[in-house]
Coordinates of C-alpha atoms in Angstrom, one line a residue:
F1 CA 0.2 0.1 -0.1
L2 CA 3.1 1.9 1.1
S3 CA 4.8 1.4 -2.5
L4 CA 1.7 2.1 -4.4
V5 CA 1.1 5.6 -2.5
A6 CA 5.0 6.2 -2.9
E7 CA 5.2 5.3 -6.9
F8 CA 2.2 7.9 -7.3
C9 CA 3.9 10.8 -5.5
C10 CA 7.0 10.1 -7.6
G11 CA 4.8 9.9 -10.6
F12 CA 2.8 13.6 -9.8
F13 CA 5.7 15.2 -9.1
V14 CA 7.5 14.2 -12.7
I15 CA 4.7 15.4 -13.9
L16 CA 4.9 18.6 -13.0
I17 CA 8.5 18.3 -13.6
L18 CA 7.7 17.6 -17.4
G19 CA 4.6 20.1 -17.3
N20 CA 3.3 23.8 -17.0
F21 CA 4.0 23.4 -13.8
W22 CA 7.8 23.2 -13.5
F23 CA 8.4 26.4 -10.9
L24 CA 6.1 24.3 -8.7
A25 CA 8.7 21.2 -8.4
V26 CA 11.2 23.9 -8.3
L27 CA 9.7 25.6 -4.7
Y28 CA 9.2 22.1 -3.4
L29 CA 12.3 21.3 -4.2
L30 CA 13.6 23.9 -2.1
W31 CA 11.1 23.4 0.7
L32 CA 12.3 19.9 0.8
Y33 CA 15.5 21.0 1.0
L34 CA 14.6 23.1 4.3
D35 CA 12.8 20.3 5.7
W36 CA 15.3 17.8 4.9
E37 CA 16.2 16.9 9.0
T38 CA 12.1 17.0 10.2
P39 CA 11.1 13.4 9.7
C40 CA 14.7 12.8 12.6
A41 CA 13.2 15.9 14.6
G42 CA 9.4 13.8 15.8
G43 CA 8.1 14.9 11.8
R44 CA 5.0 16.4 11.6
R45 CA 1.9 14.7 12.7
S46 CA -1.7 15.6 11.9
Q47 CA -4.6 15.0 14.2
W48 CA -6.7 15.4 11.1
V49 CA -5.5 13.0 8.4
R50 CA -4.8 10.4 11.9
S51 CA -8.6 10.6 12.0
W52 CA -9.0 10.2 8.7
T53 CA -12.6 7.6 8.5
V54 CA -10.8 5.8 5.5
W55 CA -8.6 4.7 8.6
K56 CA -11.7 3.2 10.7
Y57 CA -13.1 0.9 7.9
F58 CA -9.1 -0.1 7.2
R59 CA -9.1 -1.3 10.8
E60 CA -12.5 -2.9 10.7
Y61 CA -11.2 -4.5 7.0
F62 CA -9.5 -7.2 8.8
P63 CA -10.6 -6.1 11.6
I64 CA -7.0 -4.7 13.6
H65 CA -7.5 -5.0 17.1
L66 CA -5.2 -3.9 19.8
I67 CA -5.1 -5.8 22.8
K68 CA -3.9 -3.9 26.1
T69 CA -2.4 -6.0 29.2
S70 CA -0.3 -2.9 31.5
E71 CA -0.9 0.2 31.8
L72 CA 1.8 2.5 31.0
N73 CA 2.3 4.7 32.7
P74 CA 2.8 8.3 30.4
K75 CA 5.4 9.8 32.9
H76 CA 8.1 7.4 31.8
N77 CA 9.1 7.4 27.9
Y78 CA 8.9 3.8 26.1
L79 CA 10.7 1.6 23.8
L80 CA 7.9 -0.9 21.8
G81 CA 9.2 -3.6 19.6
F82 CA 6.7 -4.8 17.3
H83 CA 6.8 -8.5 16.0
P84 CA 6.3 -10.0 13.7
H85 CA 7.0 -7.4 10.2
G86 CA 4.6 -9.0 8.1
V87 CA 4.3 -8.0 4.4
L88 CA 2.1 -5.4 5.3
V89 CA 3.0 -4.1 8.6
A90 CA -0.9 -3.8 9.5
G91 CA -1.2 -3.8 12.6
A92 CA 1.7 -1.7 13.0
F93 CA 0.1 1.3 10.5
G94 CA -4.0 0.9 12.2
N95 CA -3.1 0.7 15.3
F96 CA -0.5 3.9 16.0
C97 CA -0.6 5.5 12.7
T98 CA -4.4 6.2 13.3
D99 CA -6.6 7.0 16.2
P100 CA -8.2 6.6 18.5
P101 CA -7.1 3.1 18.6
F102 CA -3.8 3.9 20.4
K103 CA -5.1 7.1 22.6
N104 CA -8.1 5.3 23.8
L105 CA -6.5 2.8 25.4
F106 CA -3.2 4.8 26.5
P107 CA -4.2 8.2 27.2
G108 CA -1.5 10.5 27.5
L109 CA 1.5 8.1 25.7
T110 CA 1.9 9.7 22.0
P111 CA 2.7 6.4 19.5
Y112 CA 5.6 7.1 16.7
L113 CA 6.4 4.3 14.3
H114 CA 10.3 4.4 13.1
I115 CA 10.6 3.4 9.1
M116 CA 13.4 3.1 7.2
P117 CA 14.4 6.6 5.8
I118 CA 14.3 6.1 2.2
W119 CA 11.0 6.5 2.2
F120 CA 11.5 10.3 3.5
S121 CA 13.3 10.7 0.4
C122 CA 9.8 10.7 -1.9
P123 CA 8.8 13.7 -3.0
F124 CA 4.7 14.7 -1.1
F125 CA 5.2 11.1 -0.2
R126 CA 7.1 12.0 3.1
E127 CA 4.4 14.7 3.8
Y128 CA 1.5 11.9 4.0
I129 CA 3.6 9.6 6.1
M130 CA 4.9 12.1 8.7
S131 CA 1.3 13.9 9.1
A132 CA 0.1 9.8 10.4
G133 CA 3.4 9.5 12.8
M134 CA 6.0 8.1 11.1
V135 CA 9.1 8.9 11.4
S136 CA 12.8 7.8 10.4
A137 CA 13.9 4.8 11.8
S138 CA 17.7 6.9 12.1
K139 CA 19.5 6.3 15.5
E140 CA 18.7 10.4 16.0
S141 CA 14.8 9.9 15.1
V142 CA 14.5 7.6 17.8
S143 CA 16.5 9.5 20.4
H144 CA 15.2 12.6 19.6
V145 CA 11.6 10.7 20.6
L146 CA 13.2 9.4 23.8
S147 CA 15.0 12.6 25.0
N148 CA 11.6 13.7 26.1
E149 CA 11.7 15.1 29.5
G150 CA 8.1 14.3 31.1
G151 CA 7.8 11.6 28.9
G152 CA 4.8 10.7 27.1
H153 CA 6.5 9.9 23.8
A154 CA 6.4 5.7 22.4
S155 CA 8.6 4.9 19.8
V156 CA 7.5 2.3 18.0
I157 CA 9.9 -0.2 16.0
V158 CA 9.4 -3.4 13.7
I159 CA 12.6 -4.9 14.9
G160 CA 13.0 -7.3 12.3
G161 CA 12.8 -4.7 9.5
A162 CA 12.9 -5.7 5.8
E163 CA 14.5 -8.7 6.1
E164 CA 12.3 -10.4 8.8
S165 CA 9.3 -9.6 6.0
L166 CA 10.6 -12.6 3.6
N167 CA 9.6 -15.3 6.3
A168 CA 6.2 -13.6 6.2
H169 CA 4.5 -16.7 5.5
P170 CA 0.8 -18.0 6.5
G171 CA 1.9 -19.9 10.2
S172 CA 5.5 -18.5 10.5
L173 CA 6.7 -17.9 13.7
T174 CA 10.3 -17.0 12.9
L175 CA 11.8 -13.7 14.4
N176 CA 15.3 -11.8 12.9
I177 CA 16.1 -10.6 16.2
L178 CA 19.2 -12.7 17.9
K179 CA 21.6 -9.8 16.2
R180 CA 19.1 -7.2 16.4
K181 CA 20.6 -5.1 19.7
G182 CA 21.1 -1.5 18.6
F183 CA 17.4 -0.6 19.9
I184 CA 18.5 -2.2 23.5
K185 CA 21.3 0.4 23.5
M186 CA 19.1 3.3 23.2
A187 CA 16.9 1.8 25.9
L188 CA 20.1 2.0 27.9
K189 CA 21.1 4.9 26.7
H190 CA 17.4 7.2 27.2
G191 CA 16.5 4.6 30.4
A192 CA 13.3 4.2 27.9
H193 CA 11.0 1.1 29.3
L194 CA 10.8 -1.8 26.8
V195 CA 7.7 -3.2 25.9
P196 CA 7.3 -5.9 23.7
V197 CA 4.1 -6.1 21.6
F198 CA 3.1 -9.3 19.2
S199 CA 0.7 -8.9 16.2
F200 CA -1.1 -12.5 15.9
G201 CA -2.3 -12.5 12.2
E202 CA 0.2 -10.4 10.4
N203 CA 2.0 -13.1 8.5
E204 CA -1.2 -14.6 7.4
L205 CA -2.8 -11.2 5.1
F206 CA -0.6 -13.1 2.0
K207 CA 0.7 -15.5 0.9
Q208 CA 4.2 -15.3 -0.4
V209 CA 6.1 -17.5 -3.2
A210 CA 8.7 -20.4 -1.5
N211 CA 11.6 -19.0 -0.6
P212 CA 13.2 -21.1 2.3
K213 CA 16.8 -20.3 3.1
G214 CA 19.6 -21.0 0.6
S215 CA 17.1 -20.9 -2.9
W216 CA 18.1 -19.3 -5.6
L217 CA 15.3 -16.8 -4.6
R218 CA 15.7 -15.9 -1.4
N219 CA 19.4 -15.5 -2.3
V220 CA 18.1 -12.9 -4.9
Q221 CA 16.0 -11.7 -2.4
E222 CA 18.8 -10.9 0.7
K223 CA 21.3 -9.8 -2.7
L224 CA 18.8 -7.1 -3.2
Q225 CA 17.9 -5.9 0.1
K226 CA 21.5 -5.4 1.0
I227 CA 21.8 -3.1 -1.6
M228 CA 18.7 -1.4 -1.4
G229 CA 17.8 -1.1 2.2
F230 CA 14.2 -3.0 1.8
A231 CA 13.2 -6.3 0.7
L232 CA 11.2 -7.7 -2.2
P233 CA 8.1 -10.1 -1.2
L234 CA 6.9 -12.0 -3.9
F235 CA 2.9 -12.3 -2.9
H236 CA -0.2 -12.5 -3.6
A237 CA -3.8 -12.7 -2.0
R238 CA -7.4 -11.8 -2.8
G239 CA -9.1 -9.7 -6.2
V240 CA -11.7 -6.7 -5.6
F241 CA -14.1 -9.2 -6.8
Q242 CA -12.8 -13.2 -6.1
Y243 CA -10.6 -14.7 -3.7
S244 CA -8.2 -16.8 -5.6
F245 CA -5.5 -14.2 -6.8
G246 CA -5.1 -10.6 -6.6
L247 CA -3.1 -7.8 -4.2
I248 CA -5.4 -6.9 -2.0
P249 CA -4.6 -8.4 1.7
Y250 CA -7.2 -11.7 2.7
R251 CA -9.5 -10.8 5.6
Q252 CA -7.6 -11.9 8.5
P253 CA -7.9 -10.5 11.9
I254 CA -5.5 -9.1 13.3
H255 CA -4.7 -8.8 17.2
T256 CA -1.7 -6.5 18.4
V257 CA -1.1 -7.1 22.0
V258 CA 0.7 -4.7 24.1
G259 CA 3.0 -6.6 26.7
S260 CA 4.5 -5.4 29.9
P261 CA 7.3 -2.9 30.6
I262 CA 10.9 -4.2 31.5
P263 CA 11.7 -1.3 33.5
V264 CA 15.0 0.1 32.2
K265 CA 17.5 2.1 34.0
Q266 CA 19.4 4.9 32.2
N267 CA 22.9 4.0 31.5
L268 CA 24.9 5.9 28.7
N269 CA 27.5 4.2 28.1
P270 CA 26.3 0.5 28.5
T271 CA 28.6 -1.9 28.3
T272 CA 28.6 -4.9 25.5
E273 CA 27.5 -7.4 28.7
E274 CA 24.7 -5.4 29.8
I275 CA 22.9 -4.9 26.4
D276 CA 23.4 -8.7 26.6
Q277 CA 21.9 -8.9 30.0
L278 CA 18.9 -6.9 28.8
H279 CA 18.9 -8.2 24.9
A280 CA 18.1 -12.1 27.0
L281 CA 15.3 -10.2 29.6
Y282 CA 13.9 -8.7 26.5
L283 CA 13.9 -12.3 24.5
Q284 CA 12.2 -14.0 28.0
K285 CA 9.3 -11.4 28.0
L286 CA 8.1 -11.3 24.4
K287 CA 8.1 -15.1 24.7
K288 CA 6.3 -15.7 28.0
L289 CA 4.0 -12.2 26.2
F290 CA 3.2 -15.2 22.9
E291 CA 2.5 -18.0 25.1
E292 CA -0.1 -16.6 27.3
H293 CA -2.4 -15.4 24.8
K294 CA -1.4 -18.3 21.7
S295 CA -4.2 -20.1 22.4
N296 CA -6.7 -17.0 22.1
Y297 CA -5.3 -16.8 18.6
G298 CA -5.7 -20.2 16.8
I299 CA -1.8 -20.9 17.6
P300 CA -1.7 -24.6 18.5
A301 CA -0.2 -25.5 21.8
H302 CA 3.0 -27.0 20.0
R303 CA 3.9 -23.9 18.4
S304 CA 6.8 -21.6 19.9
L305 CA 8.5 -18.5 18.3
I306 CA 12.0 -19.2 16.6
F307 CA 14.3 -16.4 17.3
E308 CA 16.9 -16.1 14.2

């Protein structure tokens, strides 16, 4: 969905350049230059955009639900680790970039969904995603959000990143997380409490072409991911008027469960050992969250998370 909107915005920008409105394109390029750092400085959210009626229908299509398991004190800042990435990341967008799901359950907290910086280089599209509450996933951006004095900010990071989308097959429970410790270091440096979030149903929205590790397709996808910074999963779902083939996601319920916070004491210079200890604790809490709720959302008792 984001890719389609981005392509439309880029196409519109090209039309401005080639048409009789090139001067508007020049003015926008000037604006882009002056506004380049905004995605790393909290963005520019719009309550009007986040409250569009279309998002209500978007959430109801699947439907998307946000599940609260514990209170989050707005006097603190939080780093929410979102799992899994899936293909669409629908749960993250529906719950943290539209109102009122998060606002109603966690009053006093402002969520910021961190996404790849490359999206903010797309003309016009960057204005739209910032208005929805999305900001850059750069270190500077995360630091800006978590440095808010008095608390009340929640950084939402899809920990598995683009690489994990290649594992987004129906029924898959594989998470790319063992080597991802940067978010742990950021939480320690800012004293932000860690909160594991698991979105049940996220991997059920599309069917992806078989790409087991070691296959020629997976090797090509991984090489392209390293070059471009984002993955290219080959997926399909349903069409507009039929369910056999298309790019519209299947209507599968998504239940995004927000776990209990892990208190983190600020440590400006954490050691490798301290980072590893907190990372291990986070994995333990994430696995516990999954095990406690998996029976509610159709996961067989013998299935468990796989950490890679």
